[in-house]
């Protein structure tokens, strides 16, 4: 029986996929094998002795102690693309609000009515204060062409916009999904020079922290409208406020408000609405649960942020799943120990990611526990799991 501890409210559409014969799921779980969460902060929380995996029903994992998890051989998963459509639609909303001050116009109408003014008599005169440009034939810059950025870029082409995309890590699969009319540029300055609107869709890391700073904004077109639905820390707020004051940036639409931004003219701040749709929450929940089940039951890794991806069909009668440091001779040491029992390797996969590696070995017979313990004691071995074919 696998024990799953949940934090936050996880959609039952995903939780219902757990077989109650094999999984115990609870917010009060103890000695858990896996954790399933959304935005709950685990950074300072203790990690249980038997914890094998943490799954984030969402994309950002800055609420999870990645270093500690990696050191313990704990797989951390997220759900890229599960909320992509929800964010894409909010980007469209953000572009429209940033262009035509829809938010300000609605507040103005309410203020007139609250003051006792006959709204029907003043709308024609008052509407000019909220006029703004159309999106059609304007240029959109998309920074980050992952699951979300690709959808946004393709949507903008459909709106008749001229689209510039930038992603130094653009994969072949993603490139094939991009509309052929999108200008994929290798120099971010080209995007800055041409874009009337810019939307950013990158992960928050040490490298991306504050990447939208005074230097970046100085390279943008005057009057650019900037959208940030990724992470607040990606934008230097001091530089943004200064650019708004001078008109260099005409509007800043962000999903990450603070008191200073809310009080700044030409800022439209939303309360982290990017993935707040029932469809998105369901998609994230289902993907996270399926990732956990495949890892716990089969040792397969999909969408891990700290371990390499491996998906291998089960063969043989025993599977060993080994997380170890990415150092020379590890694979040779593992296979040498396994051969002592004259077990034949039916299948083997080994992949690395930065300082860690993951090796999966299928054997045609069950080897002695003493051999498995020797594998566990190998230098640089972090975790060994044994899965036995129930057939």
mmCIF file of C-alpha atoms in Angstrom:
data_model
loop_
_atom_site.group_PDB
_atom_site.id
_atom_site.type_symbol
_atom_site.label_atom_id
_atom_site.label_comp_id
_atom_site.label_asym_id
_atom_site.label_seq_id
_atom_site.Cartn_x
_atom_site.Cartn_y
_atom_site.Cartn_z
ATOM 1 C CA UNK A 1 0.000 0.000 0.000
ATOM 2 C CA UNK A 2 1.450 3.331 -1.085
ATOM 3 C CA UNK A 3 0.777 6.242 1.284
ATOM 4 C CA UNK A 4 0.070 9.613 -0.363
ATOM 5 C CA UNK A 5 -0.091 12.843 1.638
ATOM 6 C CA UNK A 6 -1.933 15.739 0.016
ATOM 7 C CA UNK A 7 -1.579 19.443 0.676
ATOM 8 C CA UNK A 8 -3.945 22.154 -0.583
ATOM 9 C CA UNK A 9 -7.160 21.183 -2.311
ATOM 10 C CA UNK A 10 -6.396 18.690 -5.073
ATOM 11 C CA UNK A 11 -9.067 18.100 -7.706
ATOM 12 C CA UNK A 12 -10.911 14.815 -7.109
ATOM 13 C CA UNK A 13 -10.752 14.160 -10.854
ATOM 14 C CA UNK A 14 -7.105 13.292 -10.319
ATOM 15 C CA UNK A 15 -7.384 11.749 -6.855
ATOM 16 C CA UNK A 16 -10.018 9.315 -8.110
ATOM 17 C CA UNK A 17 -7.359 7.714 -10.299
ATOM 18 C CA UNK A 18 -5.642 6.286 -7.228
ATOM 19 C CA UNK A 19 -6.723 2.654 -6.777
ATOM 20 C CA UNK A 20 -7.934 2.412 -3.147
ATOM 21 C CA UNK A 21 -6.629 -1.156 -3.066
ATOM 22 C CA UNK A 22 -3.098 0.131 -3.602
ATOM 23 C CA UNK A 23 -3.105 3.708 -2.310
ATOM 24 C CA UNK A 24 -3.969 5.409 0.947
ATOM 25 C CA UNK A 25 -4.560 9.119 0.311
ATOM 26 C CA UNK A 26 -4.980 11.626 3.123
ATOM 27 C CA UNK A 27 -4.075 15.128 4.291
ATOM 28 C CA UNK A 28 -3.117 13.555 7.634
ATOM 29 C CA UNK A 29 -0.914 10.814 6.193
ATOM 30 C CA UNK A 30 2.150 9.757 8.161
ATOM 31 C CA UNK A 31 5.258 7.944 6.973
ATOM 32 C CA UNK A 32 4.244 8.914 3.429
ATOM 33 C CA UNK A 33 5.713 7.485 0.229
ATOM 34 C CA UNK A 34 4.742 10.523 -1.820
ATOM 35 C CA UNK A 35 3.460 14.075 -1.446
ATOM 36 C CA UNK A 36 0.961 15.715 -3.783
ATOM 37 C CA UNK A 37 0.566 19.482 -3.507
ATOM 38 C CA UNK A 38 -0.091 22.753 -5.272
ATOM 39 C CA UNK A 39 1.312 25.888 -3.624
ATOM 40 C CA UNK A 40 1.924 24.657 -0.066
ATOM 41 C CA UNK A 41 5.463 25.482 1.054
ATOM 42 C CA UNK A 42 7.705 22.541 1.885
ATOM 43 C CA UNK A 43 10.940 24.532 1.961
ATOM 44 C CA UNK A 44 11.491 24.135 5.704
ATOM 45 C CA UNK A 45 9.346 21.049 6.251
ATOM 46 C CA UNK A 46 10.936 17.739 7.305
ATOM 47 C CA UNK A 47 11.102 15.079 4.587
ATOM 48 C CA UNK A 48 9.973 11.671 5.779
ATOM 49 C CA UNK A 49 12.382 8.754 5.835
ATOM 50 C CA UNK A 50 10.379 6.781 3.264
ATOM 51 C CA UNK A 51 9.484 9.704 1.002
ATOM 52 C CA UNK A 52 10.074 8.714 -2.625
ATOM 53 C CA UNK A 53 8.487 11.506 -4.617
ATOM 54 C CA UNK A 54 6.879 14.944 -4.530
ATOM 55 C CA UNK A 55 4.434 15.959 -7.272
ATOM 56 C CA UNK A 56 3.439 19.569 -7.839
ATOM 57 C CA UNK A 57 0.047 19.995 -9.504
ATOM 58 C CA UNK A 58 1.342 23.018 -11.398
ATOM 59 C CA UNK A 59 4.562 24.204 -12.981
ATOM 60 C CA UNK A 60 6.571 26.290 -10.517
ATOM 61 C CA UNK A 61 8.474 24.310 -7.884
ATOM 62 C CA UNK A 62 9.990 27.160 -5.872
ATOM 63 C CA UNK A 63 7.922 25.943 -2.903
ATOM 64 C CA UNK A 64 9.788 22.604 -2.850
ATOM 65 C CA UNK A 65 13.324 22.083 -1.432
ATOM 66 C CA UNK A 66 14.910 20.733 -4.613
ATOM 67 C CA UNK A 67 18.426 20.501 -3.211
ATOM 68 C CA UNK A 68 17.332 18.449 -0.209
ATOM 69 C CA UNK A 69 15.149 16.226 -2.374
ATOM 70 C CA UNK A 70 17.962 15.567 -4.835
ATOM 71 C CA UNK A 71 20.422 14.763 -2.044
ATOM 72 C CA UNK A 72 17.943 12.233 -0.647
ATOM 73 C CA UNK A 73 17.081 10.673 -4.014
ATOM 74 C CA UNK A 74 13.524 12.010 -3.960
ATOM 75 C CA UNK A 75 11.996 12.607 -7.381
ATOM 76 C CA UNK A 76 10.215 15.932 -7.850
ATOM 77 C CA UNK A 77 7.569 16.197 -10.560
ATOM 78 C CA UNK A 78 5.585 19.064 -12.038
ATOM 79 C CA UNK A 79 2.871 19.266 -14.678
ATOM 80 C CA UNK A 80 4.080 21.364 -17.636
ATOM 81 C CA UNK A 81 1.389 22.138 -20.158
ATOM 82 C CA UNK A 82 -1.535 21.104 -17.972
ATOM 83 C CA UNK A 83 -2.476 24.734 -17.317
ATOM 84 C CA UNK A 84 -1.219 26.089 -20.637
ATOM 85 C CA UNK A 85 -4.600 26.851 -22.168
ATOM 86 C CA UNK A 86 -5.810 28.684 -19.065
ATOM 87 C CA UNK A 87 -2.729 30.930 -19.083
ATOM 88 C CA UNK A 88 -2.964 31.457 -22.841
ATOM 89 C CA UNK A 89 -6.507 32.776 -22.494
ATOM 90 C CA UNK A 90 -5.483 35.103 -19.664
ATOM 91 C CA UNK A 91 -2.668 36.502 -21.832
ATOM 92 C CA UNK A 92 -5.284 37.479 -24.408
ATOM 93 C CA UNK A 93 -7.315 39.131 -21.660
ATOM 94 C CA UNK A 94 -4.185 40.929 -20.416
ATOM 95 C CA UNK A 95 -3.354 42.289 -23.870
ATOM 96 C CA UNK A 96 -6.869 43.652 -24.276
ATOM 97 C CA UNK A 97 -6.936 45.212 -20.811
ATOM 98 C CA UNK A 98 -3.502 46.735 -21.323
ATOM 99 C CA UNK A 99 -4.551 48.219 -24.650
ATOM 100 C CA UNK A 100 -7.951 49.677 -23.971
ATOM 101 C CA UNK A 101 -8.004 50.180 -20.189
ATOM 102 C CA UNK A 102 -11.049 47.988 -19.799
ATOM 103 C CA UNK A 103 -10.457 47.842 -16.041
ATOM 104 C CA UNK A 104 -10.338 51.640 -15.691
ATOM 105 C CA UNK A 105 -13.389 52.154 -17.888
ATOM 106 C CA UNK A 106 -15.506 49.760 -15.818
ATOM 107 C CA UNK A 107 -14.474 51.503 -12.594
ATOM 108 C CA UNK A 108 -15.290 54.902 -14.146
ATOM 109 C CA UNK A 109 -18.805 53.794 -15.099
ATOM 110 C CA UNK A 110 -19.422 52.458 -11.582
ATOM 111 C CA UNK A 111 -18.092 55.667 -10.036
ATOM 112 C CA UNK A 112 -20.452 57.759 -12.176
ATOM 113 C CA UNK A 113 -23.442 55.686 -11.159
ATOM 114 C CA UNK A 114 -22.408 55.772 -7.482
ATOM 115 C CA UNK A 115 -22.171 59.574 -7.680
ATOM 116 C CA UNK A 116 -25.763 59.781 -8.920
ATOM 117 C CA UNK A 117 -24.861 60.699 -12.494
ATOM 118 C CA UNK A 118 -27.089 59.469 -15.306
ATOM 119 C CA UNK A 119 -24.566 57.157 -16.958
ATOM 120 C CA UNK A 120 -26.355 57.172 -20.280
ATOM 121 C CA UNK A 121 -25.731 60.906 -20.560
ATOM 122 C CA UNK A 122 -21.965 60.827 -19.922
ATOM 123 C CA UNK A 123 -20.597 57.700 -21.552
ATOM 124 C CA UNK A 124 -20.055 59.248 -24.970
ATOM 125 C CA UNK A 125 -18.049 62.112 -23.523
ATOM 126 C CA UNK A 126 -16.128 59.988 -21.020
ATOM 127 C CA UNK A 127 -15.137 57.044 -23.187
ATOM 128 C CA UNK A 128 -12.284 58.861 -24.919
ATOM 129 C CA UNK A 129 -10.177 58.596 -21.753
ATOM 130 C CA UNK A 130 -10.066 54.834 -22.141
ATOM 131 C CA UNK A 131 -9.396 54.476 -25.859
ATOM 132 C CA UNK A 132 -6.494 52.319 -26.961
ATOM 133 C CA UNK A 133 -4.990 50.445 -29.914
ATOM 134 C CA UNK A 134 -6.216 47.238 -31.484
ATOM 135 C CA UNK A 135 -4.116 44.077 -31.403
ATOM 136 C CA UNK A 136 -4.507 43.479 -35.128
ATOM 137 C CA UNK A 137 -1.265 44.045 -37.057
ATOM 138 C CA UNK A 138 0.668 44.869 -33.896
ATOM 139 C CA UNK A 139 3.809 42.932 -32.925
ATOM 140 C CA UNK A 140 3.864 40.544 -29.990
ATOM 141 C CA UNK A 141 7.093 39.300 -28.430
ATOM 142 C CA UNK A 142 6.921 35.952 -26.627
ATOM 143 C CA UNK A 143 9.838 35.191 -24.315
ATOM 144 C CA UNK A 144 9.879 31.467 -23.633
ATOM 145 C CA UNK A 145 8.387 29.071 -26.179
ATOM 146 C CA UNK A 146 7.410 26.186 -23.949
ATOM 147 C CA UNK A 147 3.909 24.750 -23.645
ATOM 148 C CA UNK A 148 2.351 28.113 -22.768
ATOM 149 C CA UNK A 149 4.468 30.356 -24.968
ATOM 150 C CA UNK A 150 3.806 28.217 -28.030
ATOM 151 C CA UNK A 151 0.038 28.405 -27.535
ATOM 152 C CA UNK A 152 0.234 32.174 -27.012
ATOM 153 C CA UNK A 153 2.368 32.704 -30.108
ATOM 154 C CA UNK A 154 0.082 30.623 -32.322
ATOM 155 C CA UNK A 155 -3.001 32.358 -30.919
ATOM 156 C CA UNK A 156 -1.522 35.766 -31.694
ATOM 157 C CA UNK A 157 -0.856 34.771 -35.306
ATOM 158 C CA UNK A 158 -4.548 33.893 -35.547
ATOM 159 C CA UNK A 159 -5.378 37.380 -34.280
ATOM 160 C CA UNK A 160 -3.417 38.890 -37.151
ATOM 161 C CA UNK A 161 -0.418 39.907 -35.048
ATOM 162 C CA UNK A 162 3.210 39.839 -36.120
ATOM 163 C CA UNK A 163 4.862 37.463 -33.626
ATOM 164 C CA UNK A 164 8.468 37.281 -32.458
ATOM 165 C CA UNK A 165 9.513 34.356 -30.283
ATOM 166 C CA UNK A 166 12.666 33.849 -28.239
ATOM 167 C CA UNK A 167 13.815 30.692 -26.464
ATOM 168 C CA UNK A 168 17.464 29.612 -26.269
ATOM 169 C CA UNK A 169 16.342 26.114 -25.255
ATOM 170 C CA UNK A 170 13.766 25.607 -28.007
ATOM 171 C CA UNK A 171 13.205 21.894 -28.559
ATOM 172 C CA UNK A 172 12.589 20.272 -31.926
ATOM 173 C CA UNK A 173 9.116 19.113 -30.845
ATOM 174 C CA UNK A 174 8.164 22.631 -29.805
ATOM 175 C CA UNK A 175 9.568 24.157 -32.969
ATOM 176 C CA UNK A 176 7.373 21.825 -35.020
ATOM 177 C CA UNK A 177 4.280 23.067 -33.142
ATOM 178 C CA UNK A 178 4.976 26.719 -33.896
ATOM 179 C CA UNK A 179 3.126 28.454 -36.713
ATOM 180 C CA UNK A 180 5.473 28.993 -39.648
ATOM 181 C CA UNK A 181 4.737 32.727 -39.639
ATOM 182 C CA UNK A 182 6.377 33.241 -36.232
ATOM 183 C CA UNK A 183 9.792 34.922 -36.279
ATOM 184 C CA UNK A 184 11.969 32.844 -33.952
ATOM 185 C CA UNK A 185 14.892 35.090 -33.039
ATOM 186 C CA UNK A 186 18.189 34.200 -31.385
ATOM 187 C CA UNK A 187 18.855 37.695 -30.061
ATOM 188 C CA UNK A 188 16.436 39.018 -27.439
ATOM 189 C CA UNK A 189 17.225 42.564 -28.521
ATOM 190 C CA UNK A 190 15.542 41.897 -31.869
ATOM 191 C CA UNK A 191 12.347 41.009 -30.032
ATOM 192 C CA UNK A 192 12.629 44.105 -27.816
ATOM 193 C CA UNK A 193 13.144 46.354 -30.837
ATOM 194 C CA UNK A 194 10.055 45.147 -32.661
ATOM 195 C CA UNK A 195 7.429 44.209 -30.088
ATOM 196 C CA UNK A 196 4.476 46.437 -29.177
ATOM 197 C CA UNK A 197 3.464 43.852 -26.566
ATOM 198 C CA UNK A 198 5.728 41.460 -24.693
ATOM 199 C CA UNK A 199 4.664 38.441 -22.669
ATOM 200 C CA UNK A 200 7.107 36.299 -20.720
ATOM 201 C CA UNK A 201 6.779 32.565 -20.012
ATOM 202 C CA UNK A 202 9.961 31.294 -18.379
ATOM 203 C CA UNK A 203 10.708 29.467 -15.142
ATOM 204 C CA UNK A 204 11.940 31.471 -12.192
ATOM 205 C CA UNK A 205 15.573 30.541 -11.567
ATOM 206 C CA UNK A 206 18.746 32.291 -10.462
ATOM 207 C CA UNK A 207 19.405 33.088 -14.122
ATOM 208 C CA UNK A 208 15.966 34.562 -14.826
ATOM 209 C CA UNK A 209 15.587 36.496 -11.551
ATOM 210 C CA UNK A 210 15.248 40.166 -12.452
ATOM 211 C CA UNK A 211 15.984 39.536 -16.132
ATOM 212 C CA UNK A 212 13.463 42.230 -17.086
ATOM 213 C CA UNK A 213 15.493 45.084 -15.662
ATOM 214 C CA UNK A 214 16.312 48.675 -16.596
ATOM 215 C CA UNK A 215 18.727 47.577 -19.314
ATOM 216 C CA UNK A 216 16.149 45.268 -20.889
ATOM 217 C CA UNK A 217 13.422 47.917 -20.775
ATOM 218 C CA UNK A 218 15.703 50.519 -22.323
ATOM 219 C CA UNK A 219 16.009 48.236 -25.366
ATOM 220 C CA UNK A 220 12.218 47.981 -25.791
ATOM 221 C CA UNK A 221 10.028 50.129 -28.011
ATOM 222 C CA UNK A 222 8.604 53.264 -26.371
ATOM 223 C CA UNK A 223 5.075 52.587 -25.142
ATOM 224 C CA UNK A 224 5.477 48.805 -24.967
ATOM 225 C CA UNK A 225 2.898 46.876 -22.966
ATOM 226 C CA UNK A 226 4.437 44.169 -20.798
ATOM 227 C CA UNK A 227 2.659 41.054 -19.458
ATOM 228 C CA UNK A 228 4.037 38.871 -16.675
ATOM 229 C CA UNK A 229 2.048 35.752 -15.812
ATOM 230 C CA UNK A 230 5.160 33.686 -14.978
ATOM 231 C CA UNK A 231 6.686 34.832 -11.676
ATOM 232 C CA UNK A 232 6.882 38.232 -10.043
ATOM 233 C CA UNK A 233 10.607 37.948 -9.335
ATOM 234 C CA UNK A 234 11.440 37.803 -13.034
ATOM 235 C CA UNK A 235 10.711 41.537 -13.308
ATOM 236 C CA UNK A 236 12.700 44.212 -11.457
ATOM 237 C CA UNK A 237 9.799 46.174 -9.968
ATOM 238 C CA UNK A 238 11.887 49.283 -9.270
ATOM 239 C CA UNK A 239 12.912 49.454 -12.912
ATOM 240 C CA UNK A 240 9.349 48.748 -14.038
ATOM 241 C CA UNK A 241 7.875 51.560 -11.934
ATOM 242 C CA UNK A 242 10.491 53.958 -13.310
ATOM 243 C CA UNK A 243 9.698 52.895 -16.891
ATOM 244 C CA UNK A 244 5.975 53.378 -16.273
ATOM 245 C CA UNK A 245 6.629 56.858 -14.869
ATOM 246 C CA UNK A 246 8.469 57.925 -18.028
ATOM 247 C CA UNK A 247 6.035 56.233 -20.416
ATOM 248 C CA UNK A 248 8.692 53.858 -21.725
ATOM 249 C CA UNK A 249 6.286 51.123 -20.656
ATOM 250 C CA UNK A 250 2.665 52.060 -21.325
ATOM 251 C CA UNK A 251 1.156 49.296 -19.179
ATOM 252 C CA UNK A 252 2.332 46.487 -16.939
ATOM 253 C CA UNK A 253 -0.088 43.613 -16.492
ATOM 254 C CA UNK A 254 1.045 41.236 -13.769
ATOM 255 C CA UNK A 255 -0.340 38.232 -11.959
ATOM 256 C CA UNK A 256 1.912 38.960 -8.959
ATOM 257 C CA UNK A 257 0.813 42.124 -7.172
ATOM 258 C CA UNK A 258 2.356 43.894 -4.225
ATOM 259 C CA UNK A 259 1.201 47.065 -2.482
ATOM 260 C CA UNK A 260 3.579 49.306 -4.399
ATOM 261 C CA UNK A 261 2.569 47.973 -7.808
ATOM 262 C CA UNK A 262 -1.133 48.220 -7.011
ATOM 263 C CA UNK A 263 -0.673 51.929 -6.237
ATOM 264 C CA UNK A 264 1.310 52.602 -9.428
ATOM 265 C CA UNK A 265 -0.549 54.128 -12.410
ATOM 266 C CA UNK A 266 -0.795 51.941 -15.531
ATOM 267 C CA UNK A 267 -0.370 48.720 -13.556
ATOM 268 C CA UNK A 268 -3.074 46.085 -13.874
ATOM 269 C CA UNK A 269 -2.550 43.589 -11.063
ATOM 270 C CA UNK A 270 -4.379 40.283 -10.751
ATOM 271 C CA UNK A 271 -4.296 37.824 -7.810
ATOM 272 C CA UNK A 272 -2.374 34.987 -9.495
ATOM 273 C CA UNK A 273 -5.242 33.945 -11.746
ATOM 274 C CA UNK A 274 -3.137 32.295 -14.458
ATOM 275 C CA UNK A 275 -4.122 28.690 -13.788
ATOM 276 C CA UNK A 276 -7.293 29.396 -11.816
ATOM 277 C CA UNK A 277 -9.801 27.511 -13.912
ATOM 278 C CA UNK A 278 -11.512 24.246 -12.991
ATOM 279 C CA UNK A 279 -10.207 22.694 -16.211
ATOM 280 C CA UNK A 280 -6.632 23.643 -15.381
ATOM 281 C CA UNK A 281 -6.856 22.334 -11.822
ATOM 282 C CA UNK A 282 -8.288 19.064 -13.102
ATOM 283 C CA UNK A 283 -5.607 18.705 -15.776
ATOM 284 C CA UNK A 284 -2.809 19.401 -13.289
ATOM 285 C CA UNK A 285 -4.259 16.967 -10.774
ATOM 286 C CA UNK A 286 -4.631 14.165 -13.310
ATOM 287 C CA UNK A 287 -1.127 14.646 -14.716
ATOM 288 C CA UNK A 288 0.480 14.778 -11.250
ATOM 289 C CA UNK A 289 -1.320 11.642 -10.099
ATOM 290 C CA UNK A 290 -0.416 9.721 -13.259
ATOM 291 C CA UNK A 291 3.237 10.745 -12.907
ATOM 292 C CA UNK A 292 3.301 9.558 -9.297
ATOM 293 C CA UNK A 293 1.636 6.228 -10.068
ATOM 294 C CA UNK A 294 3.959 5.450 -12.968
ATOM 295 C CA UNK A 295 6.979 6.249 -10.819
ATOM 296 C CA UNK A 296 5.861 4.375 -7.730
ATOM 297 C CA UNK A 297 4.617 1.304 -9.589
ATOM 298 C CA UNK A 298 7.043 1.140 -12.526
ATOM 299 C CA UNK A 299 9.947 3.444 -11.728
ATOM 300 C CA UNK A 300 9.281 5.492 -14.853
ATOM 301 C CA UNK A 301 10.050 9.213 -14.736
ATOM 302 C CA UNK A 302 8.134 11.811 -16.715
ATOM 303 C CA UNK A 303 8.334 15.556 -16.102
ATOM 304 C CA UNK A 304 10.762 15.467 -13.205
ATOM 305 C CA UNK A 305 12.574 18.715 -12.475
ATOM 306 C CA UNK A 306 15.561 17.082 -10.760
ATOM 307 C CA UNK A 307 15.955 13.696 -12.452
ATOM 308 C CA UNK A 308 16.266 12.566 -16.086
ATOM 309 C CA UNK A 309 13.265 11.167 -17.935
ATOM 310 C CA UNK A 310 13.157 7.392 -18.362
ATOM 311 C CA UNK A 311 10.177 5.384 -19.545
ATOM 312 C CA UNK A 312 10.779 1.676 -20.060
ATOM 313 C CA UNK A 313 8.297 -1.154 -20.511
ATOM 314 C CA UNK A 314 8.495 -3.736 -17.747
ATOM 315 C CA UNK A 315 10.333 -6.964 -18.647
ATOM 316 C CA UNK A 316 11.779 -9.767 -16.559
ATOM 317 C CA UNK A 317 10.599 -10.406 -13.001
ATOM 318 C CA UNK A 318 12.532 -7.847 -10.964
ATOM 319 C CA UNK A 319 13.221 -4.177 -11.638
ATOM 320 C CA UNK A 320 15.877 -2.163 -9.819
ATOM 321 C CA UNK A 321 15.494 1.617 -9.865
ATOM 322 C CA UNK A 322 18.667 3.411 -8.769
ATOM 323 C CA UNK A 323 19.284 7.116 -8.225
ATOM 324 C CA UNK A 324 22.960 7.941 -7.927
ATOM 325 C CA UNK A 325 25.478 10.658 -8.543
ATOM 326 C CA UNK A 326 26.579 11.193 -12.113
ATOM 327 C CA UNK A 327 30.156 9.959 -11.692
ATOM 328 C CA UNK A 328 32.360 7.588 -13.733
ATOM 329 C CA UNK A 329 32.149 3.779 -13.349
ATOM 330 C CA UNK A 330 28.780 3.724 -11.554
ATOM 331 C CA UNK A 331 27.113 1.642 -14.260
ATOM 332 C CA UNK A 332 30.038 -0.805 -14.354
ATOM 333 C CA UNK A 333 29.945 -1.179 -10.577
ATOM 334 C CA UNK A 334 26.211 -1.845 -10.621
ATOM 335 C CA UNK A 335 26.311 -4.488 -13.358
ATOM 336 C CA UNK A 336 29.321 -6.208 -11.753
ATOM 337 C CA UNK A 337 27.429 -6.682 -8.517
ATOM 338 C CA UNK A 338 24.269 -7.864 -10.279
ATOM 339 C CA UNK A 339 26.172 -10.467 -12.290
ATOM 340 C CA UNK A 340 27.272 -12.241 -9.123
ATOM 341 C CA UNK A 341 23.876 -13.888 -8.931
ATOM 342 C CA UNK A 342 24.116 -14.872 -12.603
ATOM 343 C CA UNK A 343 20.982 -12.858 -13.274
ATOM 344 C CA UNK A 344 20.516 -11.937 -16.897
ATOM 345 C CA UNK A 345 19.780 -8.282 -17.643
ATOM 346 C CA UNK A 346 16.623 -8.240 -19.749
ATOM 347 C CA UNK A 347 16.662 -4.473 -20.238
ATOM 348 C CA UNK A 348 18.625 -1.489 -18.961
ATOM 349 C CA UNK A 349 18.366 2.272 -19.224
ATOM 350 C CA UNK A 350 20.723 4.860 -17.809
ATOM 351 C CA UNK A 351 20.395 8.624 -18.138
ATOM 352 C CA UNK A 352 21.896 11.601 -16.385
ATOM 353 C CA UNK A 353 20.816 15.117 -15.542
ATOM 354 C CA UNK A 354 23.408 17.514 -14.194
ATOM 355 C CA UNK A 355 24.882 15.944 -11.041
ATOM 356 C CA UNK A 356 22.402 13.053 -10.805
ATOM 357 C CA UNK A 357 21.811 9.910 -12.841
ATOM 358 C CA UNK A 358 19.056 7.327 -12.914
ATOM 359 C CA UNK A 359 19.519 3.680 -13.827
ATOM 360 C CA UNK A 360 16.710 1.170 -14.356
ATOM 361 C CA UNK A 361 17.557 -2.518 -14.732
ATOM 362 C CA UNK A 362 15.133 -5.368 -15.468
ATOM 363 C CA UNK A 363 16.351 -8.837 -14.438
ATOM 364 C CA UNK A 364 15.079 -12.249 -15.482
ATOM 365 C CA UNK A 365 15.240 -13.576 -11.926
ATOM 366 C CA UNK A 366 15.013 -12.243 -8.388
ATOM 367 C CA UNK A 367 18.455 -11.735 -6.923
ATOM 368 C CA UNK A 368 19.403 -12.262 -3.309
ATOM 369 C CA UNK A 369 18.724 -9.458 -0.788
ATOM 370 C CA UNK A 370 22.431 -9.432 0.090
ATOM 371 C CA UNK A 371 23.319 -8.387 -3.449
ATOM 372 C CA UNK A 372 20.742 -5.584 -3.346
ATOM 373 C CA UNK A 373 22.225 -4.354 -0.076
ATOM 374 C CA UNK A 374 25.666 -4.275 -1.682
ATOM 375 C CA UNK A 375 24.241 -2.147 -4.488
ATOM 376 C CA UNK A 376 22.770 0.207 -1.878
ATOM 377 C CA UNK A 377 26.157 0.530 -0.199
ATOM 378 C CA UNK A 378 27.959 1.527 -3.391
ATOM 379 C CA UNK A 379 29.674 4.925 -3.067
ATOM 380 C CA UNK A 380 27.581 7.709 -4.636
ATOM 381 C CA UNK A 381 24.388 5.630 -4.553
ATOM 382 C CA UNK A 382 21.487 7.688 -3.189
ATOM 383 C CA UNK A 383 18.491 5.361 -3.420
ATOM 384 C CA UNK A 384 17.670 1.851 -4.609
ATOM 385 C CA UNK A 385 14.115 0.646 -5.125
ATOM 386 C CA UNK A 386 13.131 -2.937 -5.912
ATOM 387 C CA UNK A 387 9.986 -3.628 -7.912
ATOM 388 C CA UNK A 388 8.890 -7.239 -8.369
ATOM 389 C CA UNK A 389 6.602 -8.258 -11.199
ATOM 390 C CA UNK A 390 3.295 -9.273 -9.631
ATOM 391 C CA UNK A 391 2.568 -11.602 -12.500
#
